[in-house]
Tab-separated table of C-alpha atoms in Angstrom:
chain	number	residue	atom	x	y	z
A	1	MET	CA	130.548	71.474	64.352
A	2	ASN	CA	130.109	67.716	63.913
A	3	TYR	CA	128.679	66.817	60.515
A	4	ASP	CA	127.482	63.280	59.790
A	5	VAL	CA	127.546	61.804	56.298
A	6	GLY	CA	126.290	58.407	57.479
A	7	ALA	CA	127.648	55.350	59.277
A	8	GLU	CA	126.190	52.093	60.548
A	9	MET	CA	127.491	52.250	64.127
A	10	ILE	CA	124.655	50.117	65.502
A	11	ALA	CA	123.562	47.133	63.405
A	12	GLY	CA	120.744	47.915	61.021
A	13	ARG	CA	120.772	51.682	61.569
A	14	LEU	CA	122.566	53.922	59.089
A	15	SER	CA	122.905	57.244	60.862
A	16	ARG	CA	122.171	59.149	57.648
A	17	PRO	CA	120.261	57.079	55.100
A	18	ALA	CA	120.149	59.737	52.354
A	19	PHE	CA	123.079	61.898	51.260
A	20	ASP	CA	123.567	64.064	48.195
A	21	GLU	CA	126.021	66.762	47.237
A	22	ALA	CA	123.490	69.589	46.881
A	23	THR	CA	122.096	69.051	50.375
A	24	ALA	CA	125.573	68.739	51.848
A	25	ARG	CA	126.609	72.011	50.205
A	26	ALA	CA	123.587	73.861	51.582
A	27	GLU	CA	124.121	72.494	55.082
A	28	LEU	CA	127.862	73.098	55.163
A	29	THR	CA	127.331	76.624	53.805
A	30	ALA	CA	125.040	77.345	56.748
A	31	ILE	CA	127.652	75.941	59.131
A	32	ALA	CA	130.346	78.152	57.636
A	33	THR	CA	128.336	81.344	57.188
A	34	ASP	CA	125.474	81.400	59.696
A	35	LEU	CA	127.331	79.638	62.504
A	36	ARG	CA	130.753	81.041	61.519
A	37	CYS	CA	132.540	77.743	62.125
A	38	ASP	CA	136.158	77.643	61.009
A	39	ALA	CA	136.394	73.849	61.276
A	40	VAL	CA	134.048	70.911	60.846
A	41	ARG	CA	134.444	67.323	62.003
A	42	ILE	CA	133.110	65.185	59.157
A	43	SER	CA	132.144	61.700	60.328
A	44	GLY	CA	130.932	58.767	58.291
A	45	GLU	CA	131.669	55.417	56.753
A	46	ASP	CA	131.656	55.798	52.972
A	47	PRO	CA	134.873	57.317	51.533
A	48	HIS	CA	133.014	58.972	48.660
A	49	ARG	CA	130.611	60.746	51.026
A	50	LEU	CA	133.519	61.784	53.259
A	51	ALA	CA	135.454	63.184	50.310
A	52	THR	CA	132.445	65.053	48.914
A	53	ALA	CA	131.704	66.785	52.204
A	54	ALA	CA	135.370	67.520	52.901
A	55	ARG	CA	135.950	69.190	49.545
A	56	ILE	CA	132.854	71.363	50.012
A	57	ALA	CA	134.050	72.349	53.481
A	58	HIS	CA	137.441	73.310	52.070
A	59	GLU	CA	135.785	75.414	49.378
A	60	LEU	CA	133.977	77.246	52.188
A	61	GLY	CA	137.239	77.914	54.015
A	62	MET	CA	136.830	75.423	56.859
A	63	ALA	CA	139.450	73.070	58.216
A	64	VAL	CA	138.345	69.435	58.132
A	65	TYR	CA	138.721	66.945	60.945
A	66	LEU	CA	138.216	63.814	58.880
A	67	SER	CA	136.638	61.174	61.112
A	68	PRO	CA	136.066	57.907	59.231
A	69	VAL	CA	133.914	55.592	61.359
A	70	ARG	CA	132.813	52.062	60.622
A	71	GLY	CA	131.256	50.222	63.529
A	72	ASN	CA	131.846	46.810	65.103
A	73	LEU	CA	135.107	45.982	63.301
A	74	ARG	CA	137.788	43.640	64.568
A	75	GLU	CA	141.414	44.776	64.652
A	76	ALA	CA	142.542	43.633	61.210
A	77	GLU	CA	139.409	45.061	59.593
A	78	ALA	CA	139.797	48.332	61.488
A	79	LEU	CA	143.438	48.750	60.477
A	80	ALA	CA	142.612	48.081	56.824
A	81	TYR	CA	139.869	50.713	56.963
A	82	VAL	CA	142.239	53.187	58.645
A	83	ALA	CA	144.770	52.618	55.873
A	84	GLU	CA	142.193	53.221	53.140
A	85	THR	CA	140.855	56.414	54.669
A	86	ALA	CA	144.289	57.769	55.599
A	87	GLU	CA	145.142	57.674	51.895
A	88	LEU	CA	141.943	59.627	51.230
A	89	ALA	CA	142.890	62.169	53.896
A	90	GLU	CA	146.270	62.693	52.233
A	91	GLN	CA	144.544	63.381	48.898
A	92	LEU	CA	142.276	65.927	50.593
A	93	ARG	CA	145.266	67.880	51.906
A	94	ALA	CA	145.595	69.224	48.374
A	95	THR	CA	142.414	71.278	48.847
A	96	GLY	CA	142.738	72.441	52.462
A	97	GLU	CA	143.663	71.748	56.065
A	98	VAL	CA	142.977	68.187	57.261
A	99	VAL	CA	143.313	66.574	60.676
A	100	PHE	CA	142.835	62.804	60.723
A	101	VAL	CA	140.669	61.435	63.554
A	102	ALA	CA	141.807	57.851	64.116
A	103	GLY	CA	138.603	56.332	65.393
A	104	LEU	CA	135.724	56.951	67.756
A	105	GLU	CA	135.364	55.533	71.280
A	106	ALA	CA	136.846	52.241	70.130
A	107	THR	CA	136.116	50.476	73.425
A	108	LEU	CA	132.424	50.738	72.534
A	109	PHE	CA	132.337	50.788	68.750
A	110	GLN	CA	134.976	48.136	67.968
A	111	HIS	CA	135.573	44.567	69.033
A	112	GLY	CA	138.415	43.536	71.304
A	113	PHE	CA	138.317	45.923	74.248
A	114	PHE	CA	135.075	45.626	76.239
A	115	PRO	CA	133.144	42.329	76.242
A	116	GLY	CA	130.071	42.140	74.020
A	117	ASP	CA	129.172	40.987	70.527
A	118	THR	CA	127.484	44.246	69.507
A	119	THR	CA	127.893	47.942	70.153
A	120	LEU	CA	124.687	47.974	72.183
A	121	ASP	CA	126.005	45.087	74.289
A	122	ARG	CA	129.141	47.054	75.089
A	123	ILE	CA	127.257	50.285	75.814
A	124	THR	CA	124.967	48.380	78.170
A	125	LEU	CA	127.952	46.815	79.915
A	126	ALA	CA	129.761	50.133	80.243
A	127	SER	CA	126.722	51.691	81.919
A	128	ARG	CA	126.833	49.071	84.699
A	129	PRO	CA	130.072	49.590	86.662
A	130	VAL	CA	129.998	46.278	88.561
A	131	ARG	CA	129.464	44.199	85.429
A	132	LEU	CA	132.106	46.242	83.616
A	133	LEU	CA	134.642	45.485	86.347
A	134	LEU	CA	133.874	41.773	86.178
A	135	GLY	CA	134.263	41.870	82.403
A	136	MET	CA	137.658	43.522	82.714
A	137	LEU	CA	138.830	40.868	85.149
A	138	ARG	CA	137.899	38.142	82.684
A	139	THR	CA	139.514	39.712	79.632
A	140	GLY	CA	142.413	41.770	81.024
A	141	ASP	CA	142.950	45.529	80.945
A	142	PRO	CA	140.939	46.976	78.025
A	143	HIS	CA	142.900	50.233	78.090
A	144	LYS	CA	146.182	48.415	77.564
A	145	ARG	CA	144.683	46.673	74.544
A	146	LEU	CA	143.226	49.970	73.327
A	147	ASN	CA	146.591	51.725	73.422
A	148	ALA	CA	148.300	48.833	71.663
A	149	TYR	CA	145.713	49.075	68.893
A	150	LEU	CA	145.932	52.880	68.653
A	151	ALA	CA	149.731	52.714	68.339
A	152	LYS	CA	149.334	50.366	65.378
A	153	ALA	CA	146.644	52.595	63.851
A	154	VAL	CA	148.771	55.738	64.114
A	155	ALA	CA	151.723	53.945	62.515
A	156	VAL	CA	149.497	52.913	59.603
A	157	ILE	CA	148.176	56.466	59.275
A	158	ARG	CA	151.616	58.114	59.323
A	159	GLU	CA	152.774	55.879	56.467
A	160	ARG	CA	150.015	57.402	54.318
A	161	PHE	CA	149.079	60.792	55.736
A	162	GLY	CA	151.327	63.774	56.398
A	163	GLY	CA	149.023	65.909	58.528
A	164	PRO	CA	148.178	65.955	62.255
A	165	VAL	CA	146.453	63.001	63.892
A	166	THR	CA	144.094	62.733	66.862
A	167	TYR	CA	141.462	60.322	68.192
A	168	ALA	CA	137.899	60.913	69.429
A	169	SER	CA	138.222	59.249	72.825
A	170	GLY	CA	135.559	58.432	75.342
A	171	SER	CA	136.051	60.271	78.615
A	172	TRP	CA	136.437	56.890	80.384
A	173	GLU	CA	139.267	55.731	78.086
A	174	ARG	CA	142.797	56.000	79.469
A	175	VAL	CA	144.552	56.887	76.230
A	176	ASP	CA	148.316	57.096	75.789
A	177	TRP	CA	148.542	60.280	73.731
A	178	THR	CA	152.253	59.905	72.918
A	179	PRO	CA	151.739	58.936	69.228
A	180	PHE	CA	149.208	61.712	68.584
A	181	ASP	CA	149.566	65.392	67.711
A	182	LEU	CA	146.359	66.499	69.450
A	183	VAL	CA	144.411	65.233	72.445
A	184	GLY	CA	140.808	64.540	71.413
A	185	VAL	CA	138.009	63.759	73.834
A	186	ASN	CA	134.230	63.527	73.670
A	187	LEU	CA	133.391	65.352	76.884
A	188	TYR	CA	129.706	65.837	77.628
A	189	ARG	CA	128.667	67.582	80.832
A	190	SER	CA	126.107	65.749	82.978
A	191	ALA	CA	124.801	65.543	86.519
A	192	LYS	CA	127.588	63.053	87.278
A	193	ASN	CA	130.492	65.309	86.307
A	194	ARG	CA	129.021	68.816	86.564
A	195	THR	CA	130.984	69.846	89.653
A	196	LYS	CA	134.300	68.549	88.276
A	197	TYR	CA	133.825	69.410	84.607
A	198	ARG	CA	136.348	72.242	84.562
A	199	GLN	CA	138.906	70.026	86.253
A	200	LEU	CA	138.370	67.353	83.627
A	201	LEU	CA	139.198	69.946	80.970
A	202	ARG	CA	142.358	70.940	82.806
A	203	ASP	CA	143.382	67.329	83.289
A	204	SER	CA	143.347	66.888	79.516
A	205	THR	CA	146.219	69.381	79.201
A	206	LYS	CA	148.663	67.297	81.257
A	207	HIS	CA	149.888	65.572	78.099
A	208	GLY	CA	151.416	68.828	76.860
A	209	LYS	CA	149.482	68.821	73.590
A	210	PRO	CA	146.598	70.927	72.249
A	211	VAL	CA	143.211	69.764	73.522
A	212	ILE	CA	140.281	69.375	71.130
A	213	LEU	CA	136.803	68.493	72.341
A	214	THR	CA	135.720	66.253	69.500
A	215	GLU	CA	132.152	66.199	70.866
A	216	PHE	CA	130.046	68.171	73.315
A	217	GLY	CA	126.318	68.772	73.223
A	218	CYS	CA	122.866	68.324	74.663
A	219	CYS	CA	119.506	66.909	73.588
A	220	THR	CA	116.297	68.909	73.345
A	221	TYR	CA	114.175	67.995	76.351
A	222	ARG	CA	113.731	68.944	79.969
A	223	GLY	CA	116.473	67.275	82.012
A	224	ALA	CA	118.651	66.418	78.995
A	225	ALA	CA	121.601	68.431	80.326
A	226	ASP	CA	121.799	66.103	83.328
A	227	ARG	CA	121.984	63.048	81.047
A	228	GLY	CA	124.789	64.418	78.871
A	229	GLY	CA	126.116	61.821	76.451
A	230	MET	CA	123.316	59.374	77.291
A	231	GLY	CA	120.541	61.804	76.378
A	232	TRP	CA	119.812	59.850	73.196
A	233	ALA	CA	118.452	56.962	75.279
A	234	ALA	CA	115.150	58.791	75.885
A	235	LEU	CA	113.360	56.704	73.240
A	236	ASP	CA	111.125	53.672	73.364
A	237	ARG	CA	111.991	51.658	70.246
A	238	SER	CA	109.878	48.680	71.318
A	239	THR	CA	106.876	50.328	69.654
A	240	THR	CA	106.195	50.914	65.960
A	241	PRO	CA	106.736	53.686	65.226
A	242	ALA	CA	109.268	54.526	67.936
A	243	ARG	CA	108.197	57.118	70.466
A	244	LEU	CA	109.639	59.194	73.270
A	245	ALA	CA	109.861	57.509	76.641
A	246	ASP	CA	107.229	58.470	79.199
A	247	GLY	CA	107.881	61.803	80.886
A	248	ILE	CA	110.068	63.313	78.148
A	249	VAL	CA	109.022	66.928	77.501
A	250	ARG	CA	110.518	68.922	74.617
A	251	ASP	CA	112.548	71.937	75.722
A	252	GLU	CA	114.720	73.681	73.139
A	253	THR	CA	115.821	76.225	75.726
A	254	GLU	CA	117.497	73.466	77.752
A	255	GLN	CA	119.732	72.603	74.823
A	256	ALA	CA	120.461	76.235	73.964
A	257	THR	CA	121.316	77.126	77.565
A	258	GLU	CA	123.634	74.153	77.994
A	259	LEU	CA	125.559	74.959	74.813
A	260	ALA	CA	125.871	78.634	75.776
A	261	GLU	CA	127.206	77.739	79.226
A	262	LEU	CA	129.711	75.247	77.845
A	263	LEU	CA	131.004	77.676	75.224
A	264	ALA	CA	131.564	80.232	77.988
A	265	ILE	CA	133.543	77.653	79.975
A	266	TYR	CA	135.704	76.758	76.973
A	267	ARG	CA	136.653	80.403	76.506
A	268	GLU	CA	137.984	80.434	80.077
A	269	GLU	CA	139.689	77.032	80.145
A	270	PRO	CA	142.665	75.631	78.162
A	271	VAL	CA	140.634	74.266	75.240
A	272	ASP	CA	142.068	74.726	71.753
A	273	GLY	CA	138.953	73.699	69.824
A	274	ALA	CA	135.492	72.260	70.383
A	275	PHE	CA	133.001	70.577	68.059
A	276	VAL	CA	129.297	70.758	68.838
A	277	PHE	CA	127.515	67.446	68.512
A	278	THR	CA	125.803	67.748	66.088
A	279	TRP	CA	124.400	69.546	63.042
A	280	ALA	CA	121.397	67.193	62.711
A	281	SER	CA	120.313	63.833	64.124
A	282	TYR	CA	118.993	62.177	60.978
A	283	LEU	CA	117.761	59.035	62.780
A	284	TYR	CA	115.743	61.278	65.105
A	285	PRO	CA	113.447	63.041	62.626
A	286	TRP	CA	110.865	65.700	63.348
A	287	ASP	CA	107.247	64.624	63.779
A	288	ASP	CA	104.295	66.923	64.460
A	289	ARG	CA	103.001	64.430	67.028
A	290	PRO	CA	104.890	65.301	70.252
A	291	GLU	CA	105.155	61.703	71.459
A	292	HIS	CA	106.681	60.630	68.126
A	293	ASN	CA	108.894	63.688	67.622
A	294	LEU	CA	112.200	61.849	67.919
A	295	ASP	CA	114.100	65.087	67.310
A	296	THR	CA	113.386	65.859	70.954
A	297	ALA	CA	115.852	63.081	71.886
A	298	GLY	CA	118.391	64.192	69.275
A	299	TYR	CA	121.508	66.342	69.627
A	300	GLY	CA	121.039	68.267	66.374
A	301	VAL	CA	121.064	72.057	66.462
A	302	VAL	CA	118.680	71.812	63.534
A	303	ALA	CA	115.701	69.477	63.220
A	304	ALA	CA	115.671	67.058	60.277
A	305	LEU	CA	112.254	67.373	58.634
A	306	PRO	CA	110.463	64.530	56.822
A	307	ASP	CA	110.840	66.216	53.419
A	308	GLY	CA	114.642	66.305	53.717
A	309	THR	CA	114.885	69.959	54.724
A	310	TRP	CA	115.746	71.272	58.175
A	311	ARG	CA	114.735	73.996	60.570
A	312	PRO	CA	116.947	75.715	63.165
A	313	LYS	CA	116.328	75.215	66.867
A	314	GLU	CA	117.019	77.727	69.647
A	315	ALA	CA	120.581	76.432	69.923
A	316	TYR	CA	121.218	77.519	66.341
A	317	ALA	CA	120.753	81.165	67.282
A	318	VAL	CA	122.999	80.728	70.317
A	319	LEU	CA	125.793	79.364	68.156
A	320	ALA	CA	125.277	82.009	65.482
A	321	SER	CA	125.742	84.790	68.024
A	322	ALA	CA	128.496	83.120	70.066
A	323	ARG	CA	131.683	85.052	70.656
A	324	VAL	CA	134.613	83.047	69.339
């Protein structure tokens, strides 16, 4: 399970504004006991929040994939942040199993690989293949620059952290996995890759290392399974308050069915671990007005309620009963 403690990946939007230890303990307890997860990928920016959640997860018997994420950094800033959080990860090894996740889709969330001043600029560029190609021609091969950066990051991590290291790669990133212990990929199924999804899983094994799906999931509306990792874009934020885009109809069964089908595939294919994205989408809160119920466009298996509590969705029951 992916568990977010809060990061500002897109300017002005902290993915989890409020965080406290009591709430984290209740949520992580449900992940460990109800959903029977033996590992949790803890993502976020603040080292104190990361450490708090990780120590609770260890108390509950879960392995921790520690995934520090701070958006829109340049290389020197990113390497300094990696160094700081690698030292934290080493401290956490005293309380349980830790895998260090050395970044998240850096071509989108960091400077220096794809053109664009902001994360949204780079996401927009990446969704337009012709413009992306032109950008690459102007700035050189982004994957070569990515692998040069990742090699530096892993070297920094290994100086400070003695456990295994992976990276949460985008499926479009051509990563050199030589420095890593585990292959990590965010691999959402969609209409574009549905027929070749199993082959994509098998292709990930060619590096001769264990394969971990650092993210997979589905939003909660009709047609969300076809949109895969872009399902979140079903919002109209030009209005106040934000609302669902026209034609978006809530459908919890769509999310539950997609997760059930993917889990069945992973049991049959050479996947060593998989993390559902995500426990809750805190920037997509529940609203009793259907057109303003942003949870519909969220990936959470529970809905974040306005009072700070949560309620399980249909996918929660699917995960709770899944054969592992």
